[in-house]
Amino acid sequence: MPNEVNRISKELLAPYFDQWETVRDQIEAFYDQKDHQAVELMNVAIDNYSELLEQGGKVLDDRIGKVVYTLLPLNGIERFEFVKDKITSHYAHVQLDALFTETKKKVARLAIQKK
């Protein structure tokens, strides 16, 4: 089981989710129109997600002997790499949306456990 290093704060992390909510539909529309602005906004969203993961802290996962981000959902590393590698594909947007959704749920769960 991972050893926790940082406290999870929903208030500290809320702006990252708010920023995603602000651009999510716009990115979707750009992909539908095959507009290159989708990739530009996705790059911003990817940076936003990376910062979110950093803010959430890291843990030592004893099972694998590595430090991993606390907030990453199941298969999060592979899924986030897919988003970055396939950024021109609409499926990257779908996957990033799923990552934000699952991460938000994990933040809520971890914040409750800390109280």
mmCIF file of N, CA and C in Angstrom:
data_model
loop_
_atom_site.group_PDB
_atom_site.id
_atom_site.type_symbol
_atom_site.label_atom_id
_atom_site.label_comp_id
_atom_site.label_asym_id
_atom_site.label_seq_id
_atom_site.Cartn_x
_atom_site.Cartn_y
_atom_site.Cartn_z
ATOM 1 N N MET A 1 0.848 -1.186 0.000
ATOM 2 C CA MET A 1 0.000 0.000 0.000
ATOM 3 C C MET A 1 0.885 1.238 0.000
ATOM 4 N N PRO A 2 0.534 2.272 -0.752
ATOM 5 C CA PRO A 2 1.349 3.474 -0.821
ATOM 6 C C PRO A 2 1.413 4.219 0.513
ATOM 7 N N ASN A 3 2.580 4.832 0.778
ATOM 8 C CA ASN A 3 2.743 5.685 1.938
ATOM 9 C C ASN A 3 2.460 7.120 1.533
ATOM 10 N N GLU A 4 1.559 7.821 2.239
ATOM 11 C CA GLU A 4 1.168 9.158 1.851
ATOM 12 C C GLU A 4 2.191 10.179 2.311
ATOM 13 N N VAL A 5 2.408 11.220 1.478
ATOM 14 C CA VAL A 5 3.377 12.254 1.775
ATOM 15 C C VAL A 5 2.697 13.602 1.984
ATOM 16 N N ASN A 6 1.707 13.954 1.198
ATOM 17 C CA ASN A 6 1.053 15.254 1.251
ATOM 18 C C ASN A 6 -0.419 15.134 1.608
ATOM 19 N N ARG A 7 -0.952 16.202 2.169
ATOM 20 C CA ARG A 7 -2.374 16.282 2.469
ATOM 21 C C ARG A 7 -3.113 16.748 1.212
ATOM 22 N N ILE A 8 -4.249 16.154 0.939
ATOM 23 C CA ILE A 8 -5.056 16.502 -0.225
ATOM 24 C C ILE A 8 -6.054 17.587 0.176
ATOM 25 N N SER A 9 -6.061 18.685 -0.587
ATOM 26 C CA SER A 9 -6.971 19.789 -0.322
ATOM 27 C C SER A 9 -7.836 20.035 -1.555
ATOM 28 N N LYS A 10 -9.152 19.826 -1.413
ATOM 29 C CA LYS A 10 -10.059 20.070 -2.530
ATOM 30 C C LYS A 10 -10.027 21.541 -2.941
ATOM 31 N N GLU A 11 -9.892 22.426 -1.980
ATOM 32 C CA GLU A 11 -9.882 23.857 -2.269
ATOM 33 C C GLU A 11 -8.651 24.247 -3.091
ATOM 34 N N LEU A 12 -7.509 23.691 -2.770
ATOM 35 C CA LEU A 12 -6.281 23.983 -3.501
ATOM 36 C C LEU A 12 -6.347 23.455 -4.936
ATOM 37 N N LEU A 13 -6.992 22.333 -5.125
ATOM 38 C CA LEU A 13 -7.021 21.677 -6.429
ATOM 39 C C LEU A 13 -8.207 22.085 -7.299
ATOM 40 N N ALA A 14 -9.209 22.703 -6.722
ATOM 41 C CA ALA A 14 -10.421 23.078 -7.471
ATOM 42 C C ALA A 14 -10.137 23.930 -8.708
ATOM 43 N N PRO A 15 -9.206 24.895 -8.675
ATOM 44 C CA PRO A 15 -8.970 25.699 -9.886
ATOM 45 C C PRO A 15 -8.519 24.886 -11.103
ATOM 46 N N TYR A 16 -7.834 23.789 -10.890
ATOM 47 C CA TYR A 16 -7.404 22.941 -12.007
ATOM 48 C C TYR A 16 -8.608 22.294 -12.692
ATOM 49 N N PHE A 17 -9.551 21.851 -11.885
ATOM 50 C CA PHE A 17 -10.769 21.251 -12.442
ATOM 51 C C PHE A 17 -11.644 22.313 -13.104
ATOM 52 N N ASP A 18 -11.700 23.503 -12.486
ATOM 53 C CA ASP A 18 -12.478 24.602 -13.060
ATOM 54 C C ASP A 18 -11.921 25.006 -14.422
ATOM 55 N N GLN A 19 -10.603 25.055 -14.525
ATOM 56 C CA GLN A 19 -9.988 25.423 -15.800
ATOM 57 C C GLN A 19 -10.346 24.398 -16.874
ATOM 58 N N TRP A 20 -10.315 23.121 -16.527
ATOM 59 C CA TRP A 20 -10.688 22.086 -17.492
ATOM 60 C C TRP A 20 -12.143 22.255 -17.927
ATOM 61 N N GLU A 21 -13.030 22.495 -16.972
ATOM 62 C CA GLU A 21 -14.446 22.682 -17.290
ATOM 63 C C GLU A 21 -14.638 23.856 -18.251
ATOM 64 N N THR A 22 -13.807 24.862 -18.121
ATOM 65 C CA THR A 22 -13.902 26.051 -18.966
ATOM 66 C C THR A 22 -13.551 25.754 -20.415
ATOM 67 N N VAL A 23 -12.578 24.871 -20.654
ATOM 68 C CA VAL A 23 -12.110 24.627 -22.030
ATOM 69 C C VAL A 23 -12.593 23.312 -22.640
ATOM 70 N N ARG A 24 -13.156 22.449 -21.845
ATOM 71 C CA ARG A 24 -13.531 21.105 -22.321
ATOM 72 C C ARG A 24 -14.437 21.137 -23.550
ATOM 73 N N ASP A 25 -15.530 21.854 -23.471
ATOM 74 C CA ASP A 25 -16.481 21.899 -24.587
ATOM 75 C C ASP A 25 -15.897 22.619 -25.794
ATOM 76 N N GLN A 26 -15.094 23.625 -25.531
ATOM 77 C CA GLN A 26 -14.456 24.361 -26.622
ATOM 78 C C GLN A 26 -13.499 23.449 -27.395
ATOM 79 N N ILE A 27 -12.724 22.656 -26.669
ATOM 80 C CA ILE A 27 -11.819 21.706 -27.317
ATOM 81 C C ILE A 27 -12.616 20.706 -28.152
ATOM 82 N N GLU A 28 -13.699 20.215 -27.590
ATOM 83 C CA GLU A 28 -14.569 19.263 -28.302
ATOM 84 C C GLU A 28 -15.049 19.874 -29.622
ATOM 85 N N ALA A 29 -15.485 21.119 -29.571
ATOM 86 C CA ALA A 29 -15.971 21.790 -30.783
ATOM 87 C C ALA A 29 -14.851 21.947 -31.809
ATOM 88 N N PHE A 30 -13.663 22.286 -31.350
ATOM 89 C CA PHE A 30 -12.529 22.431 -32.275
ATOM 90 C C PHE A 30 -12.178 21.094 -32.936
ATOM 91 N N TYR A 31 -12.230 20.011 -32.173
ATOM 92 C CA TYR A 31 -11.977 18.692 -32.773
ATOM 93 C C TYR A 31 -13.046 18.383 -33.816
ATOM 94 N N ASP A 32 -14.298 18.685 -33.508
ATOM 95 C CA ASP A 32 -15.389 18.428 -34.456
ATOM 96 C C ASP A 32 -15.192 19.201 -35.759
ATOM 97 N N GLN A 33 -14.640 20.406 -35.654
ATOM 98 C CA GLN A 33 -14.405 21.256 -36.822
ATOM 99 C C GLN A 33 -13.052 20.981 -37.480
ATOM 100 N N LYS A 34 -12.300 20.049 -36.886
ATOM 101 C CA LYS A 34 -10.944 19.740 -37.356
ATOM 102 C C LYS A 34 -10.060 20.989 -37.365
ATOM 103 N N ASP A 35 -10.247 21.811 -36.327
ATOM 104 C CA ASP A 35 -9.516 23.061 -36.159
ATOM 105 C C ASP A 35 -8.272 22.790 -35.306
ATOM 106 N N HIS A 36 -7.127 23.292 -35.755
ATOM 107 C CA HIS A 36 -5.861 23.059 -35.055
ATOM 108 C C HIS A 36 -5.840 23.684 -33.649
ATOM 109 N N GLN A 37 -6.766 24.588 -33.392
ATOM 110 C CA GLN A 37 -6.827 25.178 -32.052
ATOM 111 C C GLN A 37 -7.126 24.125 -30.989
ATOM 112 N N ALA A 38 -7.701 23.008 -31.404
ATOM 113 C CA ALA A 38 -7.950 21.921 -30.450
ATOM 114 C C ALA A 38 -6.633 21.452 -29.844
ATOM 115 N N VAL A 39 -5.617 21.284 -30.666
ATOM 116 C CA VAL A 39 -4.314 20.812 -30.187
ATOM 117 C C VAL A 39 -3.676 21.859 -29.275
ATOM 118 N N GLU A 40 -3.810 23.126 -29.647
ATOM 119 C CA GLU A 40 -3.249 24.192 -28.812
ATOM 120 C C GLU A 40 -3.887 24.195 -27.426
ATOM 121 N N LEU A 41 -5.217 24.097 -27.382
ATOM 122 C CA LEU A 41 -5.905 24.063 -26.094
ATOM 123 C C LEU A 41 -5.617 22.770 -25.342
ATOM 124 N N MET A 42 -5.460 21.676 -26.058
ATOM 125 C CA MET A 42 -5.107 20.413 -25.401
ATOM 126 C C MET A 42 -3.741 20.511 -24.740
ATOM 127 N N ASN A 43 -2.796 21.170 -25.387
ATOM 128 C CA ASN A 43 -1.479 21.355 -24.764
ATOM 129 C C ASN A 43 -1.593 22.128 -23.459
ATOM 130 N N VAL A 44 -2.431 23.148 -23.436
ATOM 131 C CA VAL A 44 -2.664 23.910 -22.205
ATOM 132 C C VAL A 44 -3.314 23.012 -21.151
ATOM 133 N N ALA A 45 -4.294 22.217 -21.581
ATOM 134 C CA ALA A 45 -4.997 21.322 -20.654
ATOM 135 C C ALA A 45 -4.056 20.240 -20.103
ATOM 136 N N ILE A 46 -3.159 19.756 -20.933
ATOM 137 C CA ILE A 46 -2.178 18.755 -20.492
ATOM 138 C C ILE A 46 -1.252 19.356 -19.440
ATOM 139 N N ASP A 47 -0.809 20.575 -19.675
ATOM 140 C CA ASP A 47 0.020 21.264 -18.670
ATOM 141 C C ASP A 47 -0.759 21.450 -17.375
ATOM 142 N N ASN A 48 -2.036 21.803 -17.498
ATOM 143 C CA ASN A 48 -2.903 21.975 -16.338
ATOM 144 C C ASN A 48 -3.014 20.658 -15.551
ATOM 145 N N TYR A 49 -3.195 19.553 -16.257
ATOM 146 C CA TYR A 49 -3.319 18.257 -15.588
ATOM 147 C C TYR A 49 -2.001 17.867 -14.916
ATOM 148 N N SER A 50 -0.891 18.147 -15.575
ATOM 149 C CA SER A 50 0.420 17.862 -14.979
ATOM 150 C C SER A 50 0.609 18.646 -13.681
ATOM 151 N N GLU A 51 0.228 19.917 -13.702
ATOM 152 C CA GLU A 51 0.327 20.737 -12.488
ATOM 153 C C GLU A 51 -0.588 20.211 -11.395
ATOM 154 N N LEU A 52 -1.778 19.771 -11.781
ATOM 155 C CA LEU A 52 -2.710 19.185 -10.823
ATOM 156 C C LEU A 52 -2.072 17.979 -10.135
ATOM 157 N N LEU A 53 -1.457 17.121 -10.921
ATOM 158 C CA LEU A 53 -0.804 15.942 -10.352
ATOM 159 C C LEU A 53 0.319 16.339 -9.401
ATOM 160 N N GLU A 54 1.100 17.339 -9.779
ATOM 161 C CA GLU A 54 2.190 17.822 -8.917
ATOM 162 C C GLU A 54 1.644 18.360 -7.597
ATOM 163 N N GLN A 55 0.574 19.148 -7.686
ATOM 164 C CA GLN A 55 -0.020 19.737 -6.482
ATOM 165 C C GLN A 55 -0.586 18.674 -5.547
ATOM 166 N N GLY A 56 -1.034 17.577 -6.127
ATOM 167 C CA GLY A 56 -1.615 16.503 -5.322
ATOM 168 C C GLY A 56 -0.592 15.696 -4.559
ATOM 169 N N GLY A 57 0.671 15.856 -4.920
ATOM 170 C CA GLY A 57 1.728 15.162 -4.213
ATOM 171 C C GLY A 57 2.063 13.801 -4.795
ATOM 172 N N LYS A 58 3.030 13.183 -4.145
ATOM 173 C CA LYS A 58 3.523 11.876 -4.584
ATOM 174 C C LYS A 58 3.542 10.932 -3.396
ATOM 175 N N VAL A 59 3.524 9.663 -3.716
ATOM 176 C CA VAL A 59 3.603 8.630 -2.687
ATOM 177 C C VAL A 59 4.602 7.576 -3.121
ATOM 178 N N LEU A 60 5.171 6.908 -2.138
ATOM 179 C CA LEU A 60 6.023 5.755 -2.421
ATOM 180 C C LEU A 60 5.108 4.541 -2.459
ATOM 181 N N ASP A 61 5.010 3.916 -3.612
ATOM 182 C CA ASP A 61 4.197 2.715 -3.762
ATOM 183 C C ASP A 61 5.090 1.524 -3.447
ATOM 184 N N ASP A 62 4.889 0.940 -2.278
ATOM 185 C CA ASP A 62 5.716 -0.177 -1.815
ATOM 186 C C ASP A 62 5.611 -1.400 -2.734
ATOM 187 N N ARG A 63 4.480 -1.544 -3.403
ATOM 188 C CA ARG A 63 4.289 -2.706 -4.273
ATOM 189 C C ARG A 63 5.228 -2.695 -5.466
ATOM 190 N N ILE A 64 5.483 -1.495 -6.002
ATOM 191 C CA ILE A 64 6.351 -1.406 -7.176
ATOM 192 C C ILE A 64 7.680 -0.734 -6.874
ATOM 193 N N GLY A 65 7.827 -0.225 -5.657
ATOM 194 C CA GLY A 65 9.088 0.395 -5.265
ATOM 195 C C GLY A 65 9.394 1.695 -5.985
ATOM 196 N N LYS A 66 8.353 2.419 -6.383
ATOM 197 C CA LYS A 66 8.528 3.676 -7.101
ATOM 198 C C LYS A 66 7.684 4.770 -6.475
ATOM 199 N N VAL A 67 8.100 6.003 -6.703
ATOM 200 C CA VAL A 67 7.301 7.147 -6.318
ATOM 201 C C VAL A 67 6.332 7.437 -7.460
ATOM 202 N N VAL A 68 5.054 7.550 -7.137
ATOM 203 C CA VAL A 68 4.018 7.823 -8.135
ATOM 204 C C VAL A 68 3.152 8.983 -7.643
ATOM 205 N N TYR A 69 2.455 9.619 -8.568
ATOM 206 C CA TYR A 69 1.547 10.705 -8.191
ATOM 207 C C TYR A 69 0.371 10.152 -7.412
ATOM 208 N N THR A 70 0.042 10.811 -6.332
ATOM 209 C CA THR A 70 -1.051 10.402 -5.459
ATOM 210 C C THR A 70 -2.384 10.353 -6.181
ATOM 211 N N LEU A 71 -2.609 11.310 -7.078
ATOM 212 C CA LEU A 71 -3.928 11.478 -7.683
ATOM 213 C C LEU A 71 -4.173 10.678 -8.956
ATOM 214 N N LEU A 72 -3.163 9.995 -9.455
ATOM 215 C CA LEU A 72 -3.350 9.250 -10.705
ATOM 216 C C LEU A 72 -4.381 8.139 -10.536
ATOM 217 N N PRO A 73 -5.369 8.099 -11.424
ATOM 218 C CA PRO A 73 -6.327 6.989 -11.382
ATOM 219 C C PRO A 73 -5.697 5.705 -11.924
ATOM 220 N N LEU A 74 -6.471 4.654 -11.937
ATOM 221 C CA LEU A 74 -6.017 3.362 -12.426
ATOM 222 C C LEU A 74 -5.451 3.492 -13.839
ATOM 223 N N ASN A 75 -4.277 2.945 -14.063
ATOM 224 C CA ASN A 75 -3.577 3.023 -15.350
ATOM 225 C C ASN A 75 -3.345 4.464 -15.800
ATOM 226 N N GLY A 76 -3.264 5.374 -14.861
ATOM 227 C CA GLY A 76 -3.142 6.792 -15.169
ATOM 228 C C GLY A 76 -1.901 7.165 -15.946
ATOM 229 N N ILE A 77 -0.776 6.550 -15.640
ATOM 230 C CA ILE A 77 0.466 6.873 -16.346
ATOM 231 C C ILE A 77 0.325 6.545 -17.827
ATOM 232 N N GLU A 78 -0.133 5.343 -18.124
ATOM 233 C CA GLU A 78 -0.285 4.916 -19.506
ATOM 234 C C GLU A 78 -1.327 5.756 -20.239
ATOM 235 N N ARG A 79 -2.410 6.049 -19.561
ATOM 236 C CA ARG A 79 -3.490 6.810 -20.175
ATOM 237 C C ARG A 79 -3.068 8.247 -20.458
ATOM 238 N N PHE A 80 -2.312 8.858 -19.533
ATOM 239 C CA PHE A 80 -1.845 10.227 -19.738
ATOM 240 C C PHE A 80 -0.803 10.268 -20.860
ATOM 241 N N GLU A 81 0.018 9.251 -20.952
ATOM 242 C CA GLU A 81 0.982 9.175 -22.063
ATOM 243 C C GLU A 81 0.252 9.067 -23.396
ATOM 244 N N PHE A 82 -0.830 8.308 -23.426
ATOM 245 C CA PHE A 82 -1.646 8.205 -24.637
ATOM 246 C C PHE A 82 -2.147 9.584 -25.050
ATOM 247 N N VAL A 83 -2.645 10.345 -24.093
ATOM 248 C CA VAL A 83 -3.156 11.691 -24.376
ATOM 249 C C VAL A 83 -2.064 12.540 -25.020
ATOM 250 N N LYS A 84 -0.878 12.497 -24.439
ATOM 251 C CA LYS A 84 0.220 13.318 -24.959
ATOM 252 C C LYS A 84 0.695 12.822 -26.325
ATOM 253 N N ASP A 85 0.734 11.522 -26.510
ATOM 254 C CA ASP A 85 1.225 10.952 -27.769
ATOM 255 C C ASP A 85 0.232 11.100 -28.918
ATOM 256 N N LYS A 86 -1.046 11.071 -28.620
ATOM 257 C CA LYS A 86 -2.100 11.081 -29.652
ATOM 258 C C LYS A 86 -2.914 12.377 -29.611
ATOM 259 N N ILE A 87 -2.266 13.465 -29.277
ATOM 260 C CA ILE A 87 -2.958 14.738 -29.037
ATOM 261 C C ILE A 87 -3.794 15.211 -30.221
ATOM 262 N N THR A 88 -3.427 14.847 -31.421
ATOM 263 C CA THR A 88 -4.208 15.284 -32.585
ATOM 264 C C THR A 88 -5.490 14.476 -32.759
ATOM 265 N N SER A 89 -5.625 13.397 -32.040
ATOM 266 C CA SER A 89 -6.809 12.545 -32.123
ATOM 267 C C SER A 89 -7.871 13.003 -31.119
ATOM 268 N N HIS A 90 -9.105 12.950 -31.559
ATOM 269 C CA HIS A 90 -10.222 13.274 -30.669
ATOM 270 C C HIS A 90 -10.237 12.350 -29.445
ATOM 271 N N TYR A 91 -9.736 11.131 -29.604
ATOM 272 C CA TYR A 91 -9.713 10.186 -28.484
ATOM 273 C C TYR A 91 -8.807 10.655 -27.346
ATOM 274 N N ALA A 92 -7.815 11.474 -27.653
ATOM 275 C CA ALA A 92 -6.972 12.052 -26.601
ATOM 276 C C ALA A 92 -7.818 12.951 -25.708
ATOM 277 N N HIS A 93 -8.701 13.708 -26.314
ATOM 278 C CA HIS A 93 -9.604 14.578 -25.551
ATOM 279 C C HIS A 93 -10.539 13.753 -24.673
ATOM 280 N N VAL A 94 -11.081 12.694 -25.243
ATOM 281 C CA VAL A 94 -11.979 11.811 -24.491
ATOM 282 C C VAL A 94 -11.245 11.231 -23.276
ATOM 283 N N GLN A 95 -10.015 10.790 -23.502
ATOM 284 C CA GLN A 95 -9.233 10.194 -22.413
ATOM 285 C C GLN A 95 -8.857 11.233 -21.356
ATOM 286 N N LEU A 96 -8.488 12.437 -21.791
ATOM 287 C CA LEU A 96 -8.140 13.476 -20.816
ATOM 288 C C LEU A 96 -9.363 13.858 -19.985
ATOM 289 N N ASP A 97 -10.516 13.913 -20.616
ATOM 290 C CA ASP A 97 -11.745 14.192 -19.876
ATOM 291 C C ASP A 97 -11.994 13.107 -18.825
ATOM 292 N N ALA A 98 -11.790 11.862 -19.197
ATOM 293 C CA ALA A 98 -11.957 10.756 -18.245
ATOM 294 C C ALA A 98 -10.949 10.863 -17.106
ATOM 295 N N LEU A 99 -9.707 11.228 -17.413
ATOM 296 C CA LEU A 99 -8.691 11.380 -16.371
ATOM 297 C C LEU A 99 -9.073 12.485 -15.391
ATOM 298 N N PHE A 100 -9.529 13.625 -15.909
ATOM 299 C CA PHE A 100 -9.958 14.706 -15.017
ATOM 300 C C PHE A 100 -11.124 14.255 -14.144
ATOM 301 N N THR A 101 -12.087 13.568 -14.725
ATOM 302 C CA THR A 101 -13.258 13.107 -13.974
ATOM 303 C C THR A 101 -12.854 12.132 -12.868
ATOM 304 N N GLU A 102 -12.038 11.155 -13.210
ATOM 305 C CA GLU A 102 -11.618 10.163 -12.219
ATOM 306 C C GLU A 102 -10.715 10.774 -11.156
ATOM 307 N N THR A 103 -9.877 11.717 -11.558
ATOM 308 C CA THR A 103 -8.994 12.378 -10.597
ATOM 309 C C THR A 103 -9.807 13.217 -9.623
ATOM 310 N N LYS A 104 -10.831 13.879 -10.122
ATOM 311 C CA LYS A 104 -11.691 14.688 -9.252
ATOM 312 C C LYS A 104 -12.367 13.809 -8.198
ATOM 313 N N LYS A 105 -12.823 12.640 -8.617
ATOM 314 C CA LYS A 105 -13.428 11.700 -7.666
ATOM 315 C C LYS A 105 -12.410 11.235 -6.630
ATOM 316 N N LYS A 106 -11.192 11.007 -7.079
ATOM 317 C CA LYS A 106 -10.145 10.551 -6.167
ATOM 318 C C LYS A 106 -9.793 11.655 -5.170
ATOM 319 N N VAL A 107 -9.745 12.896 -5.629
ATOM 320 C CA VAL A 107 -9.498 14.024 -4.729
ATOM 321 C C VAL A 107 -10.571 14.066 -3.654
ATOM 322 N N ALA A 108 -11.828 13.931 -4.043
ATOM 323 C CA ALA A 108 -12.926 13.958 -3.074
ATOM 324 C C ALA A 108 -12.784 12.825 -2.062
ATOM 325 N N ARG A 109 -12.451 11.657 -2.549
ATOM 326 C CA ARG A 109 -12.302 10.502 -1.646
ATOM 327 C C ARG A 109 -11.137 10.701 -0.686
ATOM 328 N N LEU A 110 -10.001 11.148 -1.186
ATOM 329 C CA LEU A 110 -8.815 11.326 -0.348
ATOM 330 C C LEU A 110 -8.997 12.476 0.636
ATOM 331 N N ALA A 111 -9.682 13.521 0.232
ATOM 332 C CA ALA A 111 -9.918 14.652 1.138
ATOM 333 C C ALA A 111 -10.790 14.233 2.308
ATOM 334 N N ILE A 112 -11.757 13.375 2.042
ATOM 335 C CA ILE A 112 -12.639 12.884 3.113
ATOM 336 C C ILE A 112 -11.856 11.986 4.062
ATOM 337 N N GLN A 113 -10.981 11.128 3.539
ATOM 338 C CA GLN A 113 -10.194 10.220 4.367
ATOM 339 C C GLN A 113 -9.266 10.972 5.312
ATOM 340 N N LYS A 114 -8.833 12.172 4.932
ATOM 341 C CA LYS A 114 -7.876 12.919 5.721
ATOM 342 C C LYS A 114 -8.490 13.574 6.947
ATOM 343 N N LYS A 115 -9.803 13.753 6.930
ATOM 344 C CA LYS A 115 -10.452 14.481 8.027
ATOM 345 C C LYS A 115 -10.557 13.656 9.263
#
